[in-house]
CSV table of C-alpha atoms and ligand atoms in Angstrom, one decimal:
chain,number,residue,atom,x,y,z
A,31,MET,CA,108.1,70.3,126.0
A,32,SER,CA,110.8,72.7,124.8
A,33,ASP,CA,110.8,74.4,121.4
A,34,GLY,CA,113.2,71.8,119.9
A,35,PRO,CA,112.6,69.8,116.9
A,36,THR,CA,109.2,69.6,115.3
A,37,TYR,CA,107.5,66.6,116.6
A,38,GLY,CA,104.8,64.5,114.9
A,39,PHE,CA,101.1,64.7,115.7
A,40,ASP,CA,101.1,61.5,117.8
A,41,THR,CA,103.9,62.8,120.0
A,42,LEU,CA,102.4,66.3,120.4
A,43,GLN,CA,98.9,65.0,121.3
A,44,ILE,CA,100.6,63.4,124.4
A,45,HIS,CA,103.3,65.9,125.3
A,46,ALA,CA,102.5,69.4,124.0
A,47,GLY,CA,102.0,71.9,126.8
A,48,ALA,CA,102.8,69.4,129.6
A,49,ARG,CA,105.9,68.6,131.7
A,50,PRO,CA,106.4,66.8,134.9
A,51,ASP,CA,104.6,68.8,137.7
A,52,PRO,CA,107.2,71.3,139.0
A,53,ALA,CA,105.9,70.9,142.6
A,54,THR,CA,105.7,67.1,142.9
A,55,GLY,CA,107.3,65.5,139.8
A,56,ALA,CA,104.0,63.9,139.0
A,57,ARG,CA,104.3,62.7,135.4
A,58,GLN,CA,100.6,63.1,134.5
A,59,THR,CA,99.2,66.7,134.6
A,60,PRO,CA,97.5,67.1,138.0
A,61,ILE,CA,94.0,68.5,138.3
A,62,TYR,CA,94.7,71.9,140.0
A,63,GLN,CA,91.4,72.1,141.8
A,64,THR,CA,92.3,75.6,142.9
A,65,THR,CA,90.8,79.1,142.5
A,66,ALA,CA,93.4,81.6,143.8
A,67,TYR,CA,97.2,81.9,143.7
A,68,VAL,CA,99.4,83.7,146.3
A,69,PHE,CA,101.4,86.7,145.0
A,70,ARG,CA,105.1,86.8,146.0
A,71,ASP,CA,104.7,90.4,147.1
A,72,ALA,CA,102.8,93.6,146.1
A,73,ASP,CA,105.1,94.2,143.1
A,74,HIS,CA,104.5,90.7,141.8
A,75,ALA,CA,100.7,91.2,142.1
A,76,ALA,CA,100.9,94.6,140.3
A,77,ALA,CA,103.0,93.1,137.5
A,78,LEU,CA,100.4,90.3,137.0
A,79,PHE,CA,97.5,92.7,136.9
A,80,ASN,CA,99.3,94.9,134.5
A,81,LEU,CA,99.9,91.8,132.2
A,82,GLN,CA,103.7,92.6,132.4
A,83,GLU,CA,104.3,89.2,133.8
A,84,VAL,CA,102.4,86.0,133.0
A,85,GLY,CA,101.2,84.0,136.0
A,86,TYR,CA,98.2,82.8,137.9
A,87,ILE,CA,95.8,85.2,139.7
A,88,TYR,CA,92.4,83.6,139.8
A,89,SER,CA,91.0,80.6,138.0
A,90,ARG,CA,88.2,82.5,136.2
A,91,LEU,CA,91.1,83.8,134.1
A,92,THR,CA,93.8,81.0,134.2
A,93,ASN,CA,94.3,77.7,135.9
A,94,PRO,CA,97.4,75.5,135.6
A,95,THR,CA,95.5,72.4,134.3
A,96,VAL,CA,93.4,74.4,131.8
A,97,ALA,CA,96.7,76.2,130.6
A,98,VAL,CA,98.1,72.8,129.6
A,99,LEU,CA,95.1,72.0,127.5
A,100,GLN,CA,95.2,75.5,125.9
A,101,GLU,CA,98.8,75.0,124.8
A,102,ARG,CA,98.1,71.5,123.6
A,103,VAL,CA,95.2,72.4,121.4
A,104,ALA,CA,97.1,75.5,120.1
A,105,THR,CA,100.0,73.3,119.2
A,106,LEU,CA,97.9,70.6,117.5
A,107,GLU,CA,96.1,73.3,115.4
A,108,GLY,CA,99.4,75.1,114.6
A,109,GLY,CA,98.3,78.3,116.4
A,110,VAL,CA,100.2,80.7,118.7
A,111,GLY,CA,97.8,80.6,121.6
A,112,ALA,CA,94.4,79.3,122.7
A,113,VAL,CA,91.7,80.2,125.2
A,114,CYS,CA,89.6,77.4,126.7
A,115,CYS,CA,86.0,78.0,127.9
A,116,SER,CA,83.0,76.3,129.2
A,117,SER,CA,81.4,74.9,126.0
A,118,GLY,CA,81.6,75.1,122.2
A,119,HIS,CA,78.9,77.7,122.2
A,120,ALA,CA,80.8,79.8,124.7
A,121,ALA,CA,83.9,79.5,122.4
A,122,GLN,CA,81.8,81.0,119.5
A,123,ILE,CA,80.7,84.0,121.6
A,124,MET,CA,84.3,84.4,122.9
A,125,ALA,CA,85.7,84.3,119.4
A,126,LEU,CA,83.3,87.0,118.2
A,127,PHE,CA,83.5,89.2,121.3
A,128,PRO,CA,86.7,91.1,120.6
A,129,LEU,CA,85.8,91.6,117.0
A,130,MET,CA,82.2,92.7,117.2
A,131,GLY,CA,80.3,95.7,118.5
A,132,PRO,CA,76.7,96.9,118.3
A,133,GLY,CA,75.8,97.2,114.6
A,134,CYS,CA,78.4,94.7,113.4
A,135,ASN,CA,77.7,91.5,111.6
A,136,VAL,CA,79.3,88.1,110.9
A,137,VAL,CA,78.8,86.4,107.5
A,138,ALA,CA,78.1,82.8,108.3
A,139,SER,CA,77.7,79.6,106.3
A,140,THR,CA,74.2,78.2,105.9
A,141,ARG,CA,75.6,74.8,106.8
A,142,LEU,CA,76.2,75.0,110.5
A,143,TYR,CA,75.5,73.0,113.6
A,144,GLY,CA,71.8,73.6,114.5
A,145,GLY,CA,72.6,75.2,117.8
A,146,THR,CA,74.9,77.7,116.1
A,147,VAL,CA,72.2,78.7,113.7
A,148,THR,CA,70.0,79.5,116.6
A,149,GLN,CA,72.8,81.3,118.5
A,150,PHE,CA,73.7,83.4,115.4
A,151,SER,CA,70.2,84.1,114.0
A,152,GLN,CA,68.5,84.9,117.3
A,153,THR,CA,70.6,85.2,120.5
A,154,ILE,CA,73.4,87.4,119.3
A,155,LYS,CA,70.9,90.1,118.4
A,156,ARG,CA,70.7,90.9,122.1
A,157,PHE,CA,74.3,92.2,121.8
A,158,GLY,CA,73.3,94.3,118.7
A,159,TRP,CA,75.2,91.8,116.5
A,160,THR,CA,73.7,90.1,113.4
A,161,ALA,CA,74.6,87.2,111.2
A,162,LYS,CA,74.1,87.0,107.4
A,163,PHE,CA,73.8,83.4,106.2
A,164,VAL,CA,75.2,82.5,102.8
A,165,ASP,CA,76.0,79.4,100.8
A,166,THR,CA,79.8,79.4,101.2
A,167,ASP,CA,80.3,77.5,97.9
A,168,ASP,CA,79.0,80.6,96.2
A,169,LEU,CA,82.0,82.9,96.7
A,170,ASP,CA,80.3,85.8,94.9
A,171,ALA,CA,77.5,85.6,97.3
A,172,VAL,CA,80.0,85.6,100.2
A,173,LYS,CA,81.7,88.7,98.7
A,174,ALA,CA,78.3,90.4,98.2
A,175,ALA,CA,77.3,89.7,101.8
A,176,ILE,CA,80.4,91.3,103.3
A,177,ASP,CA,79.8,95.0,104.0
A,178,ASP,CA,81.5,97.8,106.0
A,179,ASP,CA,80.1,96.4,109.2
A,180,THR,CA,81.2,92.8,108.7
A,181,ARG,CA,83.8,91.7,111.2
A,182,ALA,CA,84.3,88.0,110.4
A,183,VAL,CA,83.4,85.1,108.1
A,184,PHE,CA,82.3,81.9,110.0
A,185,CYS,CA,82.1,78.3,108.7
A,186,GLU,CA,82.6,74.7,109.8
A,187,SER,CA,85.4,72.6,108.2
A,188,ILE,CA,83.3,69.4,108.0
A,189,ALA,CA,79.7,70.4,108.5
A,190,ASN,CA,77.1,67.9,109.5
A,191,PRO,CA,74.5,66.7,108.8
A,192,GLY,CA,74.7,66.9,105.0
A,193,GLY,CA,78.1,65.4,104.5
A,194,TYR,CA,79.5,68.8,103.4
A,195,VAL,CA,83.1,69.9,103.5
A,196,THR,CA,84.2,73.5,103.1
A,197,ASP,CA,86.9,74.8,100.7
A,198,ILE,CA,88.6,76.7,103.5
A,199,ARG,CA,91.3,78.2,101.3
A,200,ALA,CA,88.8,79.8,98.9
A,201,LEU,CA,86.9,81.3,101.8
A,202,ALA,CA,90.0,82.5,103.5
A,203,ASP,CA,91.0,84.4,100.4
A,204,VAL,CA,87.7,86.2,100.3
A,205,ALA,CA,87.9,87.2,103.9
A,206,ASP,CA,91.5,88.3,103.5
A,207,ALA,CA,90.7,90.5,100.5
A,208,ALA,CA,88.0,92.2,102.7
A,209,GLY,CA,90.4,92.7,105.6
A,210,ILE,CA,88.5,90.5,108.0
A,211,PRO,CA,89.3,87.2,109.8
A,212,LEU,CA,87.9,83.7,108.8
A,213,ILE,CA,86.7,81.7,111.8
A,214,VAL,CA,86.5,77.9,111.3
A,215,ASP,CA,84.6,75.6,113.6
A,216,ASN,CA,86.8,72.5,113.4
A,217,THR,CA,84.8,70.4,115.9
A,218,SER,CA,83.8,67.6,113.5
A,219,ALA,CA,87.2,67.3,111.7
A,220,THR,CA,89.6,67.8,114.7
A,221,PRO,CA,93.2,68.9,113.9
A,222,TYR,CA,94.0,65.3,113.1
A,223,LEU,CA,91.9,65.5,109.9
A,224,CYS,CA,92.1,69.2,109.1
A,225,ARG,CA,94.2,72.1,110.3
A,226,PRO,CA,92.3,75.2,109.1
A,227,ILE,CA,95.1,77.6,109.9
A,228,GLU,CA,97.3,75.9,107.2
A,229,HIS,CA,94.5,76.8,104.8
A,230,GLY,CA,94.3,80.4,105.8
A,231,ALA,CA,91.9,80.5,108.8
A,232,THR,CA,92.6,83.2,111.4
A,233,LEU,CA,90.8,81.6,114.3
A,234,VAL,CA,89.7,78.0,115.0
A,235,VAL,CA,86.9,77.2,117.4
A,236,HIS,CA,86.1,73.9,119.0
A,237,SER,CA,83.4,72.2,121.0
A,238,THR,CA,85.9,70.0,123.0
A,239,THR,CA,82.8,68.2,124.2
A,240,LYS,CA,83.0,66.1,121.0
A,241,TYR,CA,86.0,64.2,119.5
A,242,LEU,CA,88.7,66.0,121.5
A,243,THR,CA,87.4,64.6,124.7
A,244,GLY,CA,86.0,61.7,122.8
A,245,ASN,CA,83.8,59.8,125.3
A,246,GLY,CA,80.9,62.0,126.2
A,247,THR,CA,82.0,63.1,129.6
A,248,VAL,CA,82.4,66.9,129.8
A,249,THR,CA,81.4,70.0,127.9
A,250,GLY,CA,84.1,72.5,126.9
A,251,GLY,CA,85.2,74.8,124.1
A,252,CYS,CA,88.4,76.4,122.8
A,253,ILE,CA,89.4,79.2,120.5
A,254,VAL,CA,92.8,79.0,118.8
A,255,ASP,CA,94.5,82.0,117.3
A,256,SER,CA,96.8,81.7,114.3
A,257,GLY,CA,98.6,84.8,115.3
A,258,LYS,CA,98.8,85.8,111.7
A,259,PHE,CA,96.1,88.5,111.4
A,260,ASP,CA,97.1,92.2,111.4
A,261,TRP,CA,94.5,93.7,113.8
A,262,SER,CA,95.9,97.2,113.2
A,263,ALA,CA,95.7,97.1,109.3
A,264,ASN,CA,92.4,98.9,109.4
A,265,ASP,CA,90.2,100.5,112.1
A,266,LYS,CA,87.7,97.6,112.3
A,267,PHE,CA,89.0,96.0,115.5
A,268,PRO,CA,89.5,98.8,118.1
A,269,SER,CA,89.3,96.3,121.0
A,270,LEU,CA,92.6,94.9,119.8
A,271,SER,CA,94.2,97.8,117.9
A,272,ALA,CA,93.2,100.9,119.9
A,273,PRO,CA,93.3,101.6,123.7
A,274,GLU,CA,90.9,99.1,125.3
A,275,PRO,CA,88.8,101.0,127.9
A,276,ALA,CA,87.9,97.7,129.6
A,277,TYR,CA,91.6,97.2,130.4
A,278,HIS,CA,92.7,100.8,131.4
A,279,GLY,CA,93.6,101.8,127.9
A,280,LEU,CA,96.0,98.9,127.1
A,281,LYS,CA,96.6,98.5,123.3
A,282,PHE,CA,96.6,94.7,123.0
A,283,HIS,CA,98.0,94.4,119.5
A,284,GLU,CA,100.8,96.9,120.0
A,285,THR,CA,101.7,95.3,123.4
A,286,PHE,CA,101.3,91.5,122.6
A,287,GLY,CA,101.8,91.3,118.8
A,288,PRO,CA,100.6,87.9,117.6
A,289,LEU,CA,99.3,87.0,121.1
A,290,ALA,CA,96.9,90.0,121.2
A,291,PHE,CA,93.7,88.0,120.6
A,292,THR,CA,94.7,85.3,123.2
A,293,PHE,CA,95.6,87.9,125.9
A,294,HIS,CA,92.4,89.8,125.2
A,295,GLY,CA,90.4,86.6,125.4
A,296,ILE,CA,91.7,85.9,128.9
A,297,ALA,CA,92.2,89.4,130.3
A,298,VAL,CA,88.9,90.8,129.1
A,299,GLY,CA,86.8,87.9,127.7
A,300,LEU,CA,87.1,85.4,130.5
A,301,ARG,CA,87.4,88.1,133.1
A,302,ASP,CA,84.1,89.8,132.2
A,303,LEU,CA,82.0,87.1,130.5
A,304,GLY,CA,83.1,84.4,132.9
A,305,MET,CA,82.6,81.4,130.5
A,306,THR,CA,85.5,79.6,132.2
A,307,MET,CA,86.4,75.9,131.7
A,308,ASN,CA,86.8,74.1,135.0
A,309,PRO,CA,90.0,72.1,135.7
A,310,GLN,CA,88.1,68.7,135.9
A,311,ALA,CA,86.8,69.2,132.4
A,312,ALA,CA,90.3,70.2,131.2
A,313,HIS,CA,91.7,67.0,132.7
A,314,TYR,CA,89.2,64.7,130.9
A,315,THR,CA,89.8,66.5,127.7
A,316,LEU,CA,93.6,66.2,128.1
A,317,MET,CA,93.1,62.4,128.6
A,318,GLY,CA,91.0,62.2,125.5
A,319,ILE,CA,93.4,64.1,123.3
A,320,GLU,CA,96.2,61.6,124.2
A,321,THR,CA,94.5,59.1,121.9
A,322,LEU,CA,93.0,61.5,119.3
A,323,SER,CA,94.8,60.3,116.2
A,324,LEU,CA,94.2,56.6,117.1
A,325,ARG,CA,90.5,57.2,117.6
A,326,MET,CA,90.0,59.4,114.5
A,327,GLN,CA,91.7,56.8,112.3
A,328,ARG,CA,89.2,54.2,113.6
A,329,HIS,CA,86.3,56.6,113.4
A,330,VAL,CA,87.1,57.3,109.7
A,331,GLU,CA,87.8,53.6,108.8
A,332,ASN,CA,84.5,52.5,110.4
A,333,ALA,CA,82.5,55.4,108.8
A,334,GLU,CA,84.0,54.5,105.3
A,335,LYS,CA,83.1,50.9,105.7
A,336,ILE,CA,79.6,51.5,107.0
A,337,ALA,CA,78.7,54.3,104.5
A,338,ALA,CA,79.8,52.0,101.6
A,339,TRP,CA,77.7,49.1,103.0
A,340,LEU,CA,74.6,51.3,103.5
A,341,GLU,CA,75.0,52.8,100.0
A,342,LYS,CA,74.6,49.3,98.5
A,343,ASP,CA,71.7,48.3,100.6
A,344,ASP,CA,68.2,48.2,99.0
A,345,ARG,CA,66.5,49.6,102.1
A,346,VAL,CA,68.5,52.8,101.9
A,347,ASP,CA,67.8,55.5,99.4
A,348,TYR,CA,71.0,57.5,99.6
A,349,VAL,CA,74.0,58.2,101.9
A,350,THR,CA,75.6,61.7,102.2
A,351,TYR,CA,79.2,61.0,103.3
A,352,ALA,CA,81.9,63.1,101.7
A,353,GLY,CA,84.3,60.0,102.1
A,354,LEU,CA,82.3,58.1,99.5
A,355,PRO,CA,83.5,58.3,95.8
A,356,SER,CA,79.9,59.2,94.9
A,357,SER,CA,79.9,62.4,97.0
A,358,PRO,CA,80.1,65.7,95.1
A,359,TYR,CA,82.7,66.7,97.7
A,360,HIS,CA,85.0,63.7,97.2
A,361,ASP,CA,87.6,65.7,95.3
A,362,ARG,CA,87.6,68.4,98.0
A,363,VAL,CA,88.2,65.8,100.6
A,364,LYS,CA,91.2,64.4,98.7
A,365,LYS,CA,92.7,67.9,98.5
A,366,HIS,CA,92.1,69.3,102.0
A,367,TYR,CA,91.2,66.4,104.3
A,368,ARG,CA,93.7,63.7,103.3
A,369,ARG,CA,93.2,61.6,106.4
A,370,GLY,CA,89.5,61.3,105.8
A,371,ALA,CA,86.1,62.9,105.8
A,372,GLY,CA,85.3,62.3,109.5
A,373,ALA,CA,82.6,60.0,110.9
A,374,LEU,CA,79.3,61.9,110.7
A,375,PHE,CA,76.8,61.4,107.9
A,376,THR,CA,73.2,61.0,107.1
A,377,PHE,CA,71.3,58.3,105.2
A,378,ALA,CA,67.7,58.2,103.9
A,379,VAL,CA,65.6,55.2,104.8
A,380,LYS,CA,63.0,53.8,102.4
A,381,GLY,CA,59.6,54.2,104.0
A,382,GLY,CA,60.3,57.7,105.3
A,383,TYR,CA,59.4,59.1,108.8
A,384,ASP,CA,57.9,55.9,110.2
A,385,SER,CA,60.8,53.7,109.1
A,386,CYS,CA,63.3,56.1,110.6
A,387,VAL,CA,61.5,56.0,113.9
A,388,LYS,CA,61.3,52.2,113.9
A,389,LEU,CA,65.0,52.0,112.9
A,390,VAL,CA,66.1,54.2,115.8
A,391,ASN,CA,64.0,52.1,118.2
A,392,ALA,CA,65.3,48.8,116.9
A,393,LEU,CA,69.0,49.5,117.1
A,394,GLU,CA,70.9,47.9,120.0
A,395,ILE,CA,74.5,49.2,119.8
A,396,PHE,CA,73.7,52.6,118.4
A,397,SER,CA,72.4,55.0,121.1
A,398,HIS,CA,69.6,57.5,120.3
A,399,VAL,CA,71.1,60.8,121.6
A,400,ALA,CA,71.6,64.4,120.5
A,401,ASN,CA,75.4,64.3,120.5
A,402,LEU,CA,78.3,63.4,118.3
A,403,GLY,CA,82.0,62.6,118.4
A,404,ASP,CA,81.7,59.9,121.1
A,405,ALA,CA,83.6,56.6,121.2
A,406,ARG,CA,80.2,54.9,121.0
A,407,SER,CA,78.1,55.0,117.9
A,408,LEU,CA,75.2,57.4,118.0
A,409,ILE,CA,72.1,58.0,115.9
A,410,ILE,CA,69.4,60.7,115.8
A,411,HIS,CA,66.3,61.1,113.8
A,412,SER,CA,66.4,64.9,113.5
A,413,ALA,CA,62.9,65.4,112.1
A,414,SER,CA,61.3,63.9,115.3
A,415,THR,CA,63.8,65.5,117.7
A,416,THR,CA,66.2,68.4,117.2
A,417,HIS,CA,64.5,69.7,114.0
A,418,ARG,CA,60.9,69.0,115.2
A,419,GLN,CA,59.9,72.7,115.4
A,420,LEU,CA,60.9,73.3,111.8
A,421,THR,CA,58.7,73.2,108.8
A,422,PRO,CA,59.2,70.3,106.3
A,423,GLU,CA,60.9,72.8,103.9
A,424,GLN,CA,63.3,74.0,106.7
A,425,GLN,CA,64.0,70.4,107.6
A,426,GLU,CA,64.8,69.5,104.0
A,427,ALA,CA,67.1,72.6,103.7
A,428,ALA,CA,69.0,71.6,106.8
A,429,GLY,CA,69.6,68.1,105.4
A,430,ALA,CA,67.3,66.7,108.1
A,431,GLY,CA,64.2,65.6,106.1
A,432,PRO,CA,61.7,63.2,107.6
A,433,ASN,CA,63.3,60.2,105.8
A,434,VAL,CA,66.8,60.9,107.0
A,435,VAL,CA,68.8,59.8,110.1
A,436,ARG,CA,72.2,61.1,111.2
A,437,VAL,CA,74.8,58.8,112.6
A,438,SER,CA,78.0,59.5,114.4
A,439,ILE,CA,80.1,56.4,113.9
A,440,GLY,CA,82.0,55.2,116.9
A,441,ILE,CA,85.1,53.1,117.3
A,442,GLU,CA,83.4,49.7,118.0
A,443,ASP,CA,83.9,46.7,115.6
A,444,ALA,CA,82.6,47.8,112.2
A,445,ASP,CA,81.1,44.4,111.6
A,446,ASP,CA,79.1,44.6,114.8
A,447,LEU,CA,77.8,48.0,113.8
A,448,ILE,CA,76.8,46.8,110.3
A,449,ALA,CA,75.0,43.7,111.9
A,450,ASP,CA,73.1,46.1,114.2
A,451,LEU,CA,72.1,48.3,111.3
A,452,ASP,CA,71.1,45.3,109.2
A,453,GLN,CA,68.8,43.8,111.9
A,454,ALA,CA,67.2,47.2,112.6
A,455,LEU,CA,66.7,48.1,108.9
A,456,SER,CA,64.9,44.7,108.5
A,457,LYS,CA,62.5,45.7,111.3
A,458,ALA,CA,62.2,49.3,110.0
A,459,CYS,CA,61.3,48.3,106.5
A,460,ALA,CA,59.3,45.2,107.2
B,1962,PLP,C1,78.4,70.5,119.6
B,1962,PLP,C2,78.8,71.5,118.6
B,1962,PLP,C3,78.9,72.9,119.0
B,1962,PLP,C4,78.4,73.4,120.4
B,1962,PLP,O1,79.3,72.9,121.3
B,1962,PLP,P1,78.8,72.7,122.9
B,1962,PLP,O2,80.0,72.1,123.5
B,1962,PLP,O3,77.6,71.7,122.8
B,1962,PLP,O4,78.4,74.0,123.4
B,1962,PLP,C5,79.3,73.8,118.0
B,1962,PLP,N1,79.7,73.4,116.8
B,1962,PLP,C6,79.6,72.1,116.4
B,1962,PLP,C7,80.1,71.7,115.1
B,1962,PLP,C8,79.2,71.1,117.3
B,1962,PLP,O5,79.2,69.8,117.0
């Protein structure tokens, strides 16, 4: 689509980044199941390798189907560019890679996806990076945690499982004052419910595995750059502001301006880390995004109905859903997440661990899986699965106590989901 008028979200989710295929006229974006692209001549090849001309060289770097997805997600998030990669976890490493070096740290929210906590607290140490975890509602603690070696602040917009939503603007202001970027994992909210760049985020990361694809078919990730951060304002980001030895001394920020991070992500990140998204995955995700707004509306509508029903039920102790008026985060939702608080929440079952296990076993429509953001409704009892290795205190702190189950509400009929929960709660609490 051309840079004409500003289109609405529903139009952009179908058209952004795409046009009829120039080779065949195919209206839908073809799956370019291709690895290499012929150079017109030696000069063309040299220009491509020098990044003087944009084009396709080899699919570890860029692929025509993946490129459409990159432009689509960048547009929906209000960014200037995006880099897709093989999973959400790959996106997190790819986002930190140009910013960090040995000895550097990231200040991260304590309320993160469990896999991210492990990646940040353990695995990144192998690169000489560390993470400092802080409660991002305590802005003084965030400020105190930032030191001379901090290169980013990292949070999730809507963070499961505790029904928590982040005040992105407040956190962005703290990061800004320290001259470092705020990275927001927007997986659970999607750009339909929240556009972190509008609230001051520099980078947005996604697990496209979840709502963007929407049906549990492929893993993928994406990093979107706002294009607004001045990488040359201080000497903290030499990969972007100084001559990059990994790309024969190219100065990315000076050469590419607001697209510096995106170009570095492709020319150095994907080239050397190789966490590439495959064109089949990009195709499934493009298909999913075409209906993102419709699905998110239904996910939210169902989640609101079901959370309200559970909250009134005697067999349930409490429900942590930011969309409920009883939630401590309800005002924050009204301010920053006007279209709703997503479709992930936890609830506590009377009878504790045993009742939760019985509930999960008795459900018929809900599937017991370690995933979220699927069209179908999902449930997990964290204490007996994903959080099994943790102590009871750690489980409690993670919002995954033995008496709690997490649901990812799908887009089925809400009445059917309520009936399923009703019959299973009866068996669980008998
Ligand atoms: C799933 C998830 C991830 C990790 O994504 P993968 O695609 O599984 O690698 C990161 N953050 C959040 C919020 C997630 O839900």
